[in-house]
CSV table of C-alpha atoms in Angstrom, one decimal:
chain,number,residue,atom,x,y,z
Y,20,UNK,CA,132.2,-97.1,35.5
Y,21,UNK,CA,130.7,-100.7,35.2
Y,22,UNK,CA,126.7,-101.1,34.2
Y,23,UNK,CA,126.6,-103.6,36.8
Y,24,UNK,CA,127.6,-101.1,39.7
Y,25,UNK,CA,125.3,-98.4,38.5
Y,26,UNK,CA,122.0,-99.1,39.9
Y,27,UNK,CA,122.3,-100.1,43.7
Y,28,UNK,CA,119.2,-100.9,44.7
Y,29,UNK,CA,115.1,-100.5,44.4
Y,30,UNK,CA,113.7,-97.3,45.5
Y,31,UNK,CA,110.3,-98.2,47.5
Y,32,UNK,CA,108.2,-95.5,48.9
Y,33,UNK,CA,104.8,-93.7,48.6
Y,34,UNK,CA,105.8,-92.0,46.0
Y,35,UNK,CA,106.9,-94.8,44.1
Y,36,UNK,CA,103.7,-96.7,44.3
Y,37,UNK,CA,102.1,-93.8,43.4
Y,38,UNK,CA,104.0,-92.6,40.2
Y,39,UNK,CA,103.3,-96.3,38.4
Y,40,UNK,CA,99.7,-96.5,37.3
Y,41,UNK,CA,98.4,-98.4,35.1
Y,42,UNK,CA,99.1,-95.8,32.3
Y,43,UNK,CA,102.7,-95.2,32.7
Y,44,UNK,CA,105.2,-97.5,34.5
Y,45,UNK,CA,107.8,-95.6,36.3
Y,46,UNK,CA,110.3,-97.0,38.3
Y,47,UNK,CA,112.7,-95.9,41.0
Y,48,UNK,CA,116.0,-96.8,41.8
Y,49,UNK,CA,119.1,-95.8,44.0
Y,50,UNK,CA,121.7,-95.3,41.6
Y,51,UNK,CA,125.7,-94.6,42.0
Y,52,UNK,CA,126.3,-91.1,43.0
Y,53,UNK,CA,128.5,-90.4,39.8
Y,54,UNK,CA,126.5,-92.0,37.2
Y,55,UNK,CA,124.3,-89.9,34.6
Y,56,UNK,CA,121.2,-90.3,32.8
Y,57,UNK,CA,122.8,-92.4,29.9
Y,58,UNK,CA,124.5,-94.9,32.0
Y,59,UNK,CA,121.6,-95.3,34.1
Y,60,UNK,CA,119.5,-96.2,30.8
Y,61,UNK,CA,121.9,-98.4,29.4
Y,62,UNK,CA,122.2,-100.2,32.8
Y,63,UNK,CA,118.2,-100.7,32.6
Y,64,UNK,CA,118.5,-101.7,29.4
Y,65,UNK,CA,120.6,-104.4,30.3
Y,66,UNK,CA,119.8,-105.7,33.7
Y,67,UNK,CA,116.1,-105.5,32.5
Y,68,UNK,CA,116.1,-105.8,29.2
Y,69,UNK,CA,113.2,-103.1,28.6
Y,70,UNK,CA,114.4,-100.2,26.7
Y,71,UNK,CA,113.2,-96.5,29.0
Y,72,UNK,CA,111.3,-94.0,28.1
Y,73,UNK,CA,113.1,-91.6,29.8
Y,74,UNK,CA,115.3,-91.1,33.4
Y,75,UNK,CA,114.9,-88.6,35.6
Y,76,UNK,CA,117.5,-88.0,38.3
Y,77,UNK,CA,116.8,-86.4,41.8
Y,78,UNK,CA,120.0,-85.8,44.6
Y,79,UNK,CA,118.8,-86.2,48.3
Y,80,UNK,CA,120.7,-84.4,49.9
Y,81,UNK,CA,121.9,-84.7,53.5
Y,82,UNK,CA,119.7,-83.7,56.5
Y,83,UNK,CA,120.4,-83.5,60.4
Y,84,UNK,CA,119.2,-86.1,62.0
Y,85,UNK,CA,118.7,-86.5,65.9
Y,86,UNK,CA,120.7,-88.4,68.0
Y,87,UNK,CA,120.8,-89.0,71.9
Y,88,UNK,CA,123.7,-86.9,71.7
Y,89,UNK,CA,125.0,-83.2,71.8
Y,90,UNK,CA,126.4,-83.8,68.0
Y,91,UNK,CA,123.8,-84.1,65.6
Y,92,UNK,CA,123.8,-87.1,62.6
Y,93,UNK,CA,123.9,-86.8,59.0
Y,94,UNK,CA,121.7,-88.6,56.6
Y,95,UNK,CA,123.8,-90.2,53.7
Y,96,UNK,CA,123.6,-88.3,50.1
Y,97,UNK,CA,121.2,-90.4,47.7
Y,98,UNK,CA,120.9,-89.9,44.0
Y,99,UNK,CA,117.5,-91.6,43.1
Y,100,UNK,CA,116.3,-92.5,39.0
Y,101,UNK,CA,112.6,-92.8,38.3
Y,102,UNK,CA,112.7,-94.8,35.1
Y,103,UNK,CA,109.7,-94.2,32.9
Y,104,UNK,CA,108.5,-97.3,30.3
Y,105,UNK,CA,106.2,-96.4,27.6
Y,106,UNK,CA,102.6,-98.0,27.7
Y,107,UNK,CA,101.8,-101.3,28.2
Y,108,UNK,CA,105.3,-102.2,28.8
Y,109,UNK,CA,106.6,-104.2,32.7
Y,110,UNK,CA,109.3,-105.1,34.1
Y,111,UNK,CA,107.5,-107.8,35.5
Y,112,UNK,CA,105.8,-109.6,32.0
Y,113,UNK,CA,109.0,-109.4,30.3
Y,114,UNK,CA,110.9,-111.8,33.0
Y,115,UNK,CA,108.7,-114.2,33.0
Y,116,UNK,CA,109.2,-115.0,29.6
């Protein structure tokens, strides 16, 4: 698998606003279903160029959801990385540079 296909897209929520204070940075992402927690660090490493703390992975799973129909929907499966940084480190400070 490619670096470049591993992380999909941002991951913004509640949660994720809430999990970076000013103490710890972390970071959430959609990632590819099949990657682990070693691609998804080298694929930080490189798009970013900030070396993480640590990854966490978390699979969302599929739920029903309603329809205006007699067959209910599925949600789609989502594996989500929060990316930790270590203190005093940002995304943000390091590409403006």
């Amino acid at each position: 698998m490619e670096l470049n296909s591993v992380i999909i897209k941002p991951y913004k929520t509640e949660k994720s606003y809430i999990l970076s204070n000013e103490e710890k940075k972390i970071y959430a992402f959609v990632v590819h279903k099949k990657s682990t927690k070693l691609l998804i660090a080298k694929a930080f490493e490189e798009i970013y160029g900030v070396k993480p703390n640590s990854v966490n992975v978390l699979l969302k799973k599929p739920t029903r959801v309603r329809t205006s129909t007699k067959k209910p929907g599925w949600s789609k499966l989502m594996k989500i990385a929060y990316v930790s940084l270590e203190k005093g480190v940002d995304i943000l400070s390091n590409e403006e540079e």
